CSV table of C-alpha atoms in Angstrom, one decimal:
chain,number,residue,atom,x,y,z
I,1,MET,CA,0.0,0.0,0.0
I,2,THR,CA,1.3,3.4,-1.0
I,3,ARG,CA,1.5,6.0,1.8
I,4,VAL,CA,0.1,9.5,1.1
I,5,GLY,CA,2.7,11.7,-0.4
I,6,MET,CA,5.0,8.9,-1.6
I,7,ILE,CA,5.7,8.0,-5.2
I,8,PRO,CA,4.7,4.4,-6.1
I,9,GLU,CA,7.7,2.2,-6.8
I,10,SER,CA,6.2,1.3,-10.2
I,11,SER,CA,6.1,5.0,-11.3
I,12,LYS,CA,9.7,5.7,-10.5
I,13,ILE,CA,12.2,6.1,-13.3
I,14,ALA,CA,15.6,4.6,-12.7
I,15,THR,CA,18.6,6.5,-14.1
I,16,PRO,CA,21.8,4.7,-15.1
I,17,TYR,CA,23.4,6.2,-12.0
I,18,GLN,CA,20.7,4.9,-9.8
I,19,THR,CA,20.8,1.5,-11.4
I,20,THR,CA,24.5,1.2,-10.8
I,21,GLN,CA,24.1,2.5,-7.2
I,22,GLN,CA,21.3,0.1,-6.6
I,23,THR,CA,23.4,-2.9,-7.8
I,24,LYS,CA,26.2,-1.8,-5.4
I,25,MET,CA,23.8,-1.3,-2.6
I,26,MET,CA,22.3,-4.8,-3.1
I,27,GLU,CA,25.8,-6.3,-2.9
I,28,GLN,CA,26.5,-4.3,0.3
I,29,ASP,CA,23.2,-5.3,1.7
I,30,GLU,CA,24.1,-9.0,1.4
I,31,GLN,CA,27.4,-8.3,3.4
I,32,THR,CA,25.7,-6.2,6.1
I,33,ALA,CA,22.3,-8.0,6.4
I,34,ASN,CA,22.7,-8.4,10.2
I,35,VAL,CA,24.4,-5.1,10.9
I,36,THR,CA,22.4,-2.3,12.5
I,37,PRO,CA,22.4,1.3,11.2
I,38,SER,CA,24.2,2.5,14.3
I,39,GLN,CA,26.9,-0.2,13.7
I,40,LEU,CA,27.3,1.0,10.1
I,41,ALA,CA,27.6,4.6,11.2
I,42,GLU,CA,30.2,3.6,13.8
I,43,LYS,CA,32.2,1.8,11.1
I,44,LEU,CA,31.9,4.9,8.9
I,45,CYS,CA,33.2,7.1,11.7
I,46,LYS,CA,36.2,4.9,12.4
I,47,SER,CA,37.0,4.9,8.8
I,48,PHE,CA,36.7,8.6,8.6
I,49,LEU,CA,39.1,9.2,11.5
I,50,ASP,CA,41.6,6.8,9.9
I,51,VAL,CA,41.5,8.5,6.5
I,52,ARG,CA,41.8,11.9,8.2
I,53,SER,CA,44.9,10.9,10.2
I,54,ARG,CA,46.5,9.7,7.0
I,55,THR,CA,45.7,12.7,4.8
I,56,LEU,CA,46.4,15.7,7.0
I,57,PRO,CA,49.6,17.4,6.0
I,58,PRO,CA,52.2,17.9,8.8
I,59,ASP,CA,52.8,21.7,8.2
I,60,ILE,CA,51.3,24.1,10.8
I,61,VAL,CA,51.1,26.9,8.2
I,62,ASP,CA,51.0,26.3,4.5
I,63,VAL,CA,50.4,29.4,2.4
I,64,ALA,CA,50.2,28.7,-1.4
I,65,ASP,CA,52.9,30.3,-3.6
I,66,GLU,CA,52.0,32.2,-6.8
I,67,ARG,CA,52.4,29.1,-9.0
I,68,GLU,CA,50.1,27.1,-6.7
I,69,VAL,CA,47.5,29.9,-6.5
I,70,ALA,CA,47.5,30.1,-10.3
I,71,ALA,CA,46.9,26.3,-10.6
I,72,MET,CA,44.1,26.4,-8.1
I,73,ARG,CA,42.4,29.4,-9.8
I,74,ALA,CA,42.4,27.4,-13.0
I,75,LEU,CA,40.9,24.4,-11.3
I,76,ALA,CA,38.1,26.6,-9.8
I,77,ILE,CA,36.3,26.8,-13.2
I,78,PRO,CA,34.2,23.7,-13.9
I,79,SER,CA,34.6,21.8,-17.1
I,80,THR,CA,31.8,20.9,-19.4
I,81,GLN,CA,32.3,17.2,-18.8
I,82,GLY,CA,32.6,15.5,-15.4
I,83,ARG,CA,36.0,14.3,-14.2
I,84,PRO,CA,37.0,11.0,-12.5
I,85,MET,CA,36.3,11.1,-8.8
I,86,ARG,CA,39.8,10.0,-7.7
I,87,GLU,CA,41.4,12.8,-9.8
I,88,THR,CA,39.0,15.3,-8.3
I,89,ILE,CA,39.7,14.1,-4.8
I,90,GLU,CA,43.4,14.4,-5.4
I,91,ASP,CA,43.0,18.0,-6.5
I,92,MET,CA,40.7,18.8,-3.5
I,93,LEU,CA,43.3,17.4,-1.1
I,94,ARG,CA,46.0,19.6,-2.6
I,95,ILE,CA,43.7,22.7,-2.4
I,96,MET,CA,42.7,22.0,1.2
I,97,SER,CA,46.3,21.5,2.3
I,98,HIS,CA,47.1,25.1,1.7
I,99,ARG,CA,45.8,26.4,5.1
I,100,VAL,CA,46.7,27.2,8.6
I,101,ALA,CA,46.2,24.1,10.7
I,102,MET,CA,44.1,25.8,13.4
I,103,GLU,CA,43.8,22.5,15.3
I,104,HIS,CA,47.5,21.9,15.5
I,105,PRO,CA,48.8,21.7,19.1
I,106,ARG,CA,51.6,24.1,18.3
I,107,PHE,CA,49.5,26.7,16.5
I,108,PHE,CA,49.2,29.6,19.0
I,109,GLY,CA,47.9,32.5,16.8
I,110,PHE,CA,44.4,34.1,16.9
I,111,ILE,CA,42.2,31.7,18.9
I,112,PRO,CA,43.1,28.2,17.7
I,113,SER,CA,40.4,25.6,17.1
I,114,PRO,CA,41.7,22.3,18.6
I,115,VAL,CA,38.8,20.1,17.4
I,116,HIS,CA,38.1,17.0,19.3
I,117,GLU,CA,37.5,13.9,17.2
I,118,SER,CA,34.0,13.5,18.7
I,119,SER,CA,33.0,16.8,17.1
I,120,LEU,CA,34.2,15.6,13.7
I,121,LEU,CA,32.1,12.5,14.1
I,122,GLY,CA,29.1,14.4,15.2
I,123,HIS,CA,29.5,16.6,12.2
I,124,VAL,CA,29.7,13.6,9.9
I,125,ILE,CA,26.5,12.1,11.2
I,126,THR,CA,24.7,15.4,11.2
I,127,THR,CA,25.7,15.9,7.5
I,128,MET,CA,24.3,12.4,6.7
I,129,PHE,CA,20.8,13.6,7.5
I,130,ASN,CA,21.1,17.2,6.1
I,131,VAL,CA,18.5,18.5,8.5
I,132,HIS,CA,16.8,21.8,7.9
I,133,ALA,CA,16.7,23.1,11.5
I,134,GLY,CA,14.6,26.2,11.0
I,135,SER,CA,11.4,24.9,12.4
I,136,TRP,CA,10.1,22.2,14.7
I,137,PHE,CA,8.1,20.7,11.9
I,138,GLU,CA,11.2,20.1,9.8
I,139,SER,CA,13.5,19.1,12.7
I,140,SER,CA,11.6,18.1,15.8
I,141,GLY,CA,14.5,15.8,17.0
I,142,PRO,CA,17.4,18.2,16.6
I,143,SER,CA,15.3,21.2,17.6
I,144,ALA,CA,14.3,19.5,20.9
I,145,VAL,CA,18.0,18.8,21.7
I,146,GLU,CA,19.1,22.3,20.7
I,147,ASP,CA,16.3,23.9,22.8
I,148,VAL,CA,17.3,21.9,25.9
I,149,MET,CA,21.0,22.4,25.3
I,150,ILE,CA,20.6,26.2,25.2
I,151,LYS,CA,18.6,26.2,28.4
I,152,TRP,CA,21.3,24.0,30.0
I,153,LEU,CA,24.1,26.3,28.9
I,154,ALA,CA,22.1,29.3,30.2
I,155,GLN,CA,21.8,27.5,33.6
I,156,GLN,CA,25.6,26.9,33.6
I,157,ALA,CA,26.0,30.7,33.1
I,158,GLY,CA,23.6,31.4,36.0
I,159,LEU,CA,20.9,32.9,33.8
I,160,PRO,CA,17.2,32.5,34.8
I,161,ASP,CA,14.6,30.0,33.5
I,162,THR,CA,13.3,32.7,31.1
I,163,ALA,CA,16.6,32.4,29.1
I,164,GLY,CA,16.7,31.0,25.6
I,165,GLY,CA,18.6,31.5,22.4
I,166,VAL,CA,19.8,30.1,19.1
I,167,PHE,CA,22.8,28.3,17.7
I,168,VAL,CA,24.5,30.5,15.0
I,169,SER,CA,27.6,30.4,12.8
I,170,GLY,CA,29.8,32.1,15.3
I,171,GLY,CA,30.5,35.1,17.4
I,172,SER,CA,30.0,37.7,14.7
I,173,MET,CA,26.5,36.5,14.0
I,174,ALA,CA,25.8,36.1,17.7
I,175,ASN,CA,26.9,39.6,18.4
I,176,LEU,CA,24.8,41.0,15.6
I,177,THR,CA,21.7,39.1,16.7
I,178,ALA,CA,22.2,40.4,20.2
I,179,ILE,CA,22.6,44.0,19.0
I,180,VAL,CA,19.3,43.8,17.0
I,181,ALA,CA,17.5,42.4,20.1
I,182,ALA,CA,18.9,45.1,22.3
I,183,ARG,CA,18.0,47.8,19.8
I,184,ASP,CA,14.4,46.6,19.5
I,185,ALA,CA,14.0,46.1,23.3
I,186,LYS,CA,15.5,49.5,24.4
I,187,LEU,CA,14.8,52.0,21.5
I,188,SER,CA,11.8,53.3,19.6
I,189,PHE,CA,12.4,53.8,15.9
I,190,GLU,CA,12.6,57.5,16.5
I,191,GLN,CA,15.3,57.1,19.1
I,192,ARG,CA,17.7,55.2,16.9
I,193,ALA,CA,19.4,58.3,15.4
I,194,LYS,CA,20.2,59.6,18.9
I,195,ALA,CA,21.3,56.2,20.4
I,196,VAL,CA,24.8,55.6,21.7
I,197,PHE,CA,26.5,52.4,22.9
I,198,TYR,CA,29.6,51.7,24.8
I,199,VAL,CA,32.5,49.3,24.0
I,200,SER,CA,36.1,49.2,25.3
I,201,GLU,CA,39.2,50.1,23.4
I,202,GLN,CA,39.8,46.3,23.1
I,203,THR,CA,36.3,45.1,22.1
I,204,HIS,CA,36.3,42.7,19.2
I,205,CYS,CA,35.9,44.2,15.7
I,206,SER,CA,32.8,42.1,15.0
I,207,VAL,CA,30.8,44.2,17.5
I,208,GLN,CA,31.4,47.4,15.4
I,209,LYS,CA,30.6,45.5,12.3
I,210,GLY,CA,27.3,44.3,13.8
I,211,LEU,CA,26.4,47.8,14.9
I,212,GLY,CA,26.8,49.0,11.4
I,213,ILE,CA,24.7,46.3,9.9
I,214,ALA,CA,22.0,47.0,12.5
I,215,GLY,CA,21.8,50.6,11.2
I,216,PHE,CA,24.1,52.6,13.5
I,217,HIS,CA,26.9,55.0,12.5
I,218,ALA,CA,30.4,54.7,13.8
I,219,SER,CA,30.0,58.1,15.4
I,220,GLN,CA,27.4,56.6,17.8
I,221,THR,CA,30.1,54.3,19.4
I,222,ARG,CA,31.8,55.3,22.6
I,223,HIS,CA,35.2,53.6,23.1
I,224,VAL,CA,35.7,53.5,26.8
I,225,GLU,CA,39.3,53.5,28.0
I,226,CYS,CA,40.8,50.4,29.7
I,227,ASP,CA,42.9,50.0,32.8
I,228,HIS,CA,46.4,48.6,32.9
I,229,SER,CA,44.9,45.0,32.5
I,230,PHE,CA,43.0,46.1,29.4
I,231,ARG,CA,39.6,45.9,31.2
I,232,MET,CA,36.9,48.5,30.6
I,233,LYS,CA,37.2,51.2,33.3
I,234,VAL,CA,33.8,51.5,35.0
I,235,SER,CA,34.5,55.1,36.2
I,236,SER,CA,35.1,56.2,32.6
I,237,LEU,CA,32.0,54.4,31.5
I,238,ARG,CA,29.8,56.2,34.0
I,239,LYS,CA,31.3,59.6,32.9
I,240,ALA,CA,30.6,58.8,29.3
I,241,ILE,CA,27.0,57.9,29.9
I,242,ALA,CA,26.4,61.0,32.0
I,243,ALA,CA,27.9,63.2,29.3
I,244,ASP,CA,25.8,61.6,26.6
I,245,ARG,CA,22.6,62.0,28.6
I,246,ASP,CA,23.4,65.7,29.2
I,247,ALA,CA,23.8,66.1,25.4
I,248,GLY,CA,20.3,64.8,24.8
I,249,LEU,CA,21.5,61.4,23.5
I,250,VAL,CA,20.0,58.0,24.3
I,251,PRO,CA,22.4,55.4,25.8
I,252,PHE,CA,21.1,51.9,25.3
I,253,LEU,CA,23.8,49.2,25.2
I,254,ILE,CA,27.1,48.2,26.9
I,255,VAL,CA,29.2,45.5,25.3
I,256,ALA,CA,31.5,43.8,27.8
I,257,THR,CA,34.0,41.0,27.0
I,258,CYS,CA,34.7,37.7,28.7
I,259,GLY,CA,38.0,36.8,27.3
I,260,LEU,CA,39.7,39.4,25.1
I,261,THR,CA,41.3,37.9,21.9
I,262,ASN,CA,44.5,39.9,22.5
I,263,THR,CA,45.1,39.3,26.2
I,264,GLY,CA,42.4,36.9,27.6
I,265,SER,CA,41.3,39.7,30.0
I,266,ILE,CA,37.8,39.8,31.4
I,267,ASP,CA,35.9,43.1,31.8
I,268,PRO,CA,34.6,43.7,35.4
I,269,LEU,CA,31.2,42.1,34.6
I,270,ASP,CA,29.6,42.5,38.0
I,271,GLU,CA,30.4,46.2,38.1
I,272,LEU,CA,29.3,46.7,34.5
I,273,ALA,CA,26.0,44.9,35.3
I,274,GLY,CA,25.5,47.3,38.1
I,275,VAL,CA,25.9,50.3,35.8
I,276,ALA,CA,23.5,48.7,33.2
I,277,GLU,CA,20.8,48.1,35.9
I,278,ALA,CA,21.2,51.7,37.3
I,279,GLU,CA,21.0,53.3,33.9
I,280,ASP,CA,18.5,50.9,32.3
I,281,LEU,CA,20.8,49.7,29.6
I,282,TRP,CA,21.2,46.4,27.9
I,283,LEU,CA,24.4,44.5,28.9
I,284,HIS,CA,25.8,42.2,26.2
I,285,VAL,CA,28.7,40.0,27.1
I,286,ASP,CA,30.9,38.9,24.2
I,287,GLY,CA,32.1,35.5,25.5
I,288,ALA,CA,32.8,34.0,22.1
I,289,TYR,CA,36.2,32.8,23.4
I,290,GLY,CA,36.3,33.1,27.1
I,291,GLY,CA,32.7,32.1,27.8
I,292,SER,CA,33.8,28.5,27.9
I,293,VAL,CA,35.5,29.1,31.2
I,294,ILE,CA,31.9,28.7,32.6
I,295,LEU,CA,32.4,24.9,32.1
I,296,SER,CA,35.8,24.8,33.7
I,297,ASN,CA,36.3,22.7,36.8
I,298,GLN,CA,38.7,25.1,38.5
I,299,HIS,CA,38.2,28.6,37.0
I,300,LYS,CA,34.5,29.1,36.6
I,301,HIS,CA,34.6,31.9,39.1
I,302,LEU,CA,36.4,34.1,36.5
I,303,ALA,CA,33.1,34.6,34.7
I,304,GLN,CA,31.4,35.9,37.8
I,305,GLY,CA,28.8,38.5,36.7
I,306,VAL,CA,27.9,37.0,33.4
I,307,ALA,CA,24.7,35.8,35.1
I,308,ARG,CA,23.5,39.4,35.2
I,309,ALA,CA,23.9,40.0,31.5
I,310,HIS,CA,21.0,40.4,29.1
I,311,SER,CA,22.7,38.4,26.4
I,312,LEU,CA,25.8,36.3,26.0
I,313,SER,CA,27.6,35.1,22.8
I,314,TRP,CA,29.6,31.9,23.1
I,315,ASP,CA,31.6,30.0,20.4
I,316,ALA,CA,31.7,26.2,20.8
I,317,HIS,CA,34.2,26.1,17.9
I,318,LYS,CA,36.8,27.9,19.9
I,319,TRP,CA,37.2,26.5,23.4
I,320,LEU,CA,34.6,23.7,23.4
I,321,PHE,CA,36.6,21.9,20.7
I,322,GLN,CA,34.0,21.9,17.9
I,323,THR,CA,34.4,22.2,14.1
I,324,TYR,CA,33.7,25.7,12.7
I,325,GLY,CA,30.1,27.0,12.4
I,326,CYS,CA,29.1,26.3,16.0
I,327,GLY,CA,28.3,29.4,18.0
I,328,VAL,CA,25.4,30.3,20.3
I,329,LEU,CA,23.6,33.4,21.5
I,330,ILE,CA,21.8,33.2,24.8
I,331,VAL,CA,19.5,36.0,26.0
I,332,ARG,CA,18.1,36.5,29.4
I,333,ASP,CA,14.5,36.6,28.2
I,334,SER,CA,13.9,34.6,25.0
I,335,ARG,CA,10.9,36.7,24.2
I,336,HIS,CA,13.3,39.5,23.0
I,337,LEU,CA,14.5,37.3,20.2
I,338,ILE,CA,11.0,36.3,19.2
I,339,GLN,CA,9.9,39.9,19.1
I,340,SER,CA,12.7,40.8,16.8
I,341,PHE,CA,12.9,37.8,14.5
I,342,THR,CA,9.4,36.2,14.2
I,343,THR,CA,8.5,35.2,10.7
I,344,ASN,CA,4.9,34.9,9.5
I,345,ALA,CA,5.1,34.1,5.7
I,346,SER,CA,2.2,32.2,4.4
I,347,TYR,CA,4.2,29.4,2.9
I,348,ILE,CA,5.6,28.4,6.4
I,349,GLN,CA,2.2,28.3,8.1
I,350,ASP,CA,2.4,24.5,8.6
I,351,ALA,CA,5.4,25.1,10.9
I,352,GLU,CA,3.7,27.5,13.3
I,353,GLU,CA,4.6,27.0,16.9
I,354,ALA,CA,1.8,24.9,18.5
I,355,SER,CA,3.1,25.6,22.0
I,356,SER,CA,6.1,27.1,23.8
I,357,ALA,CA,7.7,23.6,23.9
I,358,HIS,CA,7.8,23.5,20.1
I,359,VAL,CA,10.5,25.9,19.1
I,360,ASN,CA,10.9,27.3,15.6
I,361,PHE,CA,14.5,28.6,15.6
I,362,TRP,CA,14.0,30.7,12.5
I,363,ASN,CA,11.9,32.9,14.9
I,364,ARG,CA,14.9,33.4,17.2
I,365,GLY,CA,17.6,34.6,14.7
I,366,ILE,CA,18.4,35.9,11.3
I,367,GLU,CA,18.5,32.6,9.3
I,368,LEU,CA,15.5,30.7,7.9
I,369,THR,CA,17.5,27.9,6.4
I,370,ARG,CA,20.0,26.7,9.0
I,371,PRO,CA,21.8,23.4,9.8
I,372,ALA,CA,21.5,21.5,13.0
I,373,ARG,CA,24.6,23.1,14.6
I,374,ALA,CA,24.0,21.9,18.1
I,375,MET,CA,24.2,18.2,17.4
I,376,LYS,CA,27.9,17.9,17.1
I,377,LEU,CA,28.4,19.7,20.4
I,378,TRP,CA,25.8,17.3,21.9
I,379,PHE,CA,27.7,14.4,20.5
I,380,THR,CA,30.9,15.7,22.1
I,381,LEU,CA,29.3,16.3,25.5
I,382,GLN,CA,27.7,12.8,25.4
I,383,THR,CA,30.9,10.9,24.5
I,384,LEU,CA,33.5,13.0,26.3
I,385,GLY,CA,31.6,13.9,29.5
I,386,LEU,CA,31.4,17.3,31.3
I,387,ASP,CA,34.3,16.5,33.7
I,388,LYS,CA,36.7,15.7,30.9
I,389,LEU,CA,35.7,18.8,29.0
I,390,GLY,CA,36.3,20.9,32.1
I,391,GLU,CA,39.8,19.3,32.5
I,392,PHE,CA,40.6,20.3,28.9
I,393,ILE,CA,39.7,23.9,29.5
I,394,ASP,CA,41.8,23.9,32.8
I,395,HIS,CA,44.7,22.4,30.9
I,396,GLY,CA,44.8,25.3,28.4
I,397,ILE,CA,44.9,27.8,31.3
I,398,GLN,CA,47.7,25.9,33.0
I,399,LEU,CA,49.8,25.6,29.9
I,400,ALA,CA,49.9,29.4,29.4
I,401,GLU,CA,50.9,29.9,33.1
I,402,ALA,CA,53.7,27.4,32.7
I,403,ALA,CA,55.0,29.1,29.5
I,404,GLU,CA,54.8,32.5,31.2
I,405,GLN,CA,57.0,31.2,34.1
I,406,ALA,CA,59.5,29.7,31.7
I,407,PHE,CA,60.0,32.9,29.8
I,408,ARG,CA,60.4,34.8,33.1
I,409,LYS,CA,63.4,32.6,33.8
I,410,LEU,CA,65.1,33.4,30.5
I,411,GLU,CA,67.4,36.4,29.9
I,412,ASN,CA,66.2,39.2,27.6
I,413,TRP,CA,62.5,38.1,27.7
I,414,LYS,CA,59.7,40.1,29.3
I,415,ILE,CA,56.1,39.3,29.9
I,416,VAL,CA,53.9,42.0,28.5
I,417,THR,CA,50.6,40.6,29.9
I,418,PRO,CA,50.4,37.7,32.3
I,419,ALA,CA,48.6,34.4,31.4
I,420,GLN,CA,44.9,34.8,31.4
I,421,LEU,CA,42.4,32.2,30.0
I,422,GLY,CA,45.2,30.5,28.2
I,423,ILE,CA,46.6,33.6,26.6
I,424,PHE,CA,49.8,35.6,27.3
I,425,ASN,CA,51.9,38.3,25.6
I,426,PHE,CA,55.7,38.4,25.7
I,427,SER,CA,58.6,40.0,23.9
I,428,TYR,CA,62.3,39.6,23.3
I,429,VAL,CA,64.1,42.7,24.5
I,430,ALA,CA,67.0,43.6,22.3
I,431,TRP,CA,69.8,45.9,23.7
I,432,SER,CA,72.0,48.2,21.8
I,433,ILE,CA,74.9,50.6,22.7
I,434,ASN,CA,74.2,54.3,22.3
I,435,LEU,CA,76.7,57.1,21.4
I,436,ASP,CA,77.7,57.4,25.0
I,437,GLY,CA,78.7,53.7,25.1
I,438,GLU,CA,75.8,52.9,27.4
I,439,ARG,CA,73.6,49.8,27.0
I,440,GLU,CA,69.9,50.6,26.3
I,441,VAL,CA,66.8,48.9,25.0
I,442,SER,CA,66.3,49.3,21.3
I,443,GLU,CA,62.6,49.3,20.4
I,444,SER,CA,63.2,49.0,16.7
I,445,LEU,CA,65.7,46.1,17.1
I,446,SER,CA,63.4,44.3,19.5
I,447,GLU,CA,60.5,44.5,17.0
I,448,ARG,CA,62.7,43.1,14.2
I,449,VAL,CA,63.8,40.2,16.4
I,450,ASN,CA,60.2,39.3,17.5
I,451,VAL,CA,58.9,39.5,13.9
I,452,GLU,CA,61.7,37.3,12.6
I,453,ALA,CA,61.5,34.8,15.4
I,454,SER,CA,57.8,34.3,14.6
I,455,LYS,CA,58.6,33.9,10.9
I,456,ARG,CA,61.4,31.4,11.5
I,457,ALA,CA,59.4,29.3,13.9
I,458,ILE,CA,56.7,29.0,11.3
I,459,SER,CA,59.0,28.3,8.4
I,460,ARG,CA,60.8,25.6,10.3
I,461,ASN,CA,57.5,24.1,11.5
I,462,ILE,CA,58.5,24.5,15.1
I,463,ALA,CA,55.4,26.4,16.2
I,464,ALA,CA,53.2,29.3,15.1
I,465,PRO,CA,53.3,32.1,17.7
I,466,LEU,CA,52.1,35.3,15.9
I,467,THR,CA,52.6,39.0,16.7
I,468,THR,CA,50.2,41.6,17.9
I,469,ARG,CA,50.4,45.2,19.3
I,470,LEU,CA,49.6,46.4,22.7
I,471,HIS,CA,49.9,50.1,23.5
I,472,GLY,CA,51.4,50.5,20.0
I,473,LYS,CA,54.3,48.2,20.7
I,474,LEU,CA,54.7,44.9,18.8
I,475,ASN,CA,55.1,41.7,20.8
I,476,LEU,CA,54.6,37.9,20.5
I,477,ARG,CA,51.4,36.3,21.7
I,478,MET,CA,50.4,32.7,22.4
I,479,CYS,CA,47.1,31.1,23.0
I,480,THR,CA,47.7,27.6,24.4
I,481,ILE,CA,44.4,25.8,24.5
I,482,SER,CA,45.1,22.5,22.8
I,483,PRO,CA,44.3,19.4,25.0
I,484,ASN,CA,46.9,17.5,22.8
I,485,LEU,CA,49.8,19.7,23.9
I,486,GLY,CA,51.8,18.6,26.9
I,487,THR,CA,53.7,20.9,29.2
I,488,ASP,CA,57.0,19.5,28.2
I,489,GLN,CA,56.3,20.0,24.5
I,490,LEU,CA,55.3,23.6,25.2
I,491,LEU,CA,58.5,24.3,27.2
I,492,GLU,CA,60.5,22.9,24.2
I,493,VAL,CA,58.8,25.6,22.1
I,494,VAL,CA,59.7,28.3,24.6
I,495,HIS,CA,63.4,27.3,24.5
I,496,ALA,CA,63.3,27.0,20.7
I,497,LEU,CA,62.1,30.6,20.5
I,498,ASP,CA,64.9,31.7,22.8
I,499,SER,CA,67.4,29.9,20.5
I,500,LEU,CA,65.9,31.6,17.5
I,501,ALA,CA,66.1,35.0,19.1
I,502,THR,CA,69.8,34.4,20.0
I,503,GLU,CA,70.5,33.3,16.4
I,504,ILE,CA,68.8,36.4,14.9
I,505,MET,CA,70.6,38.7,17.3
I,506,ALA,CA,73.9,37.1,16.2
I,507,GLU,CA,73.1,37.7,12.6
I,508,MET,CA,72.2,41.3,13.2
I,509,GLY,CA,75.4,41.9,15.0
């Protein structure tokens, strides 16, 4: 009997491709007659991990040269006829090898992405189903899990039962979504032109980008000065708000950071929450990187105050060891997202929310078509366990502290910012002799040595510490969050950098 909505087998037309595939499938069915789908998926996952381990190139950084770029550009144009799969795979492997291995244990630049194998497997299984996770009707299984996971993450952050949110592509989209929700909750349309918002001098650039997309001009941004630890100064914030109110402007948003990309610093969240409450402003916490400390076994207290925020952005693909495209926005009251993003097009009427338990996530964010991003994180949490995940986060913090202490013991090195949330800044200090024959620090020579040390470490595949600038001065920076990096291995990198600096100084005379 044919079920409603299904095409009868007799009316289907088999293409040559389908016929070939059906023959192969029949042969495979005979071999796997007594194997369950879960066993088949497990076998696929094991094969995937084996293939991945054999195909990943060893280089930490592989930037294509001009000849390779030209060849890849030529390959980008499709041919009129199809090519053999093996040949295409070989080309794709070459193309994909030209990259920075963000998951490599000795990549220390930006915020690395040390992906746990469980996330890769969760990603593979999620891709097998290709779920449209926009509505409950299309994805009741993944939507149920995503809804509960968001509420659980909100509880871990100390947010109330009214909290809700949505999984998004990453911190940029999470920040933008929060800005729109804050705008709609705190401002009338007529007030938008007079609105002002407050960020620190170190706030991530994605926030300013999001403000622009949300319809605000750069002149409406107030960059609040930071203290010596690069944390937003609360006294300066209060003065800025008072001055703007006196000028007839409308303050509405404070953006704090839990884990600055440059230094790992955390803004004084409790004090900023106090200002937001007193002034009736929305407090958004950008925890894209540092929010994961909430799940730490030993350092959760560092995020104290996040429970008082109106919204929190949090990237699982940074410090929760997920593949890219796994961020989340949590808001204190989920109704603010629904008020800003509810969709009522006629062609999606069958997916209307029947009750509060049936969540349509396209009503909580910008995307209509969206993948089931939460499932790979769920897979990791299920297979790894919360205790082990917390140990991984603590390990990254301890690594940075060990490296900081190692550099303090070496001659000619200084710590620019101490280890915080797995990040620290340091610099080789080069000395020169002035015209009076006195020994003095040479800023220009120091900068040259630090830049060259980074380049040589990368070119020799020792490690990838990159440079940044703090207070206008260039220094080296390391983010040491890989669970696969041991303390002894990291200390070897420290001494290798010291040797490189000595080598460079000798060459420079």
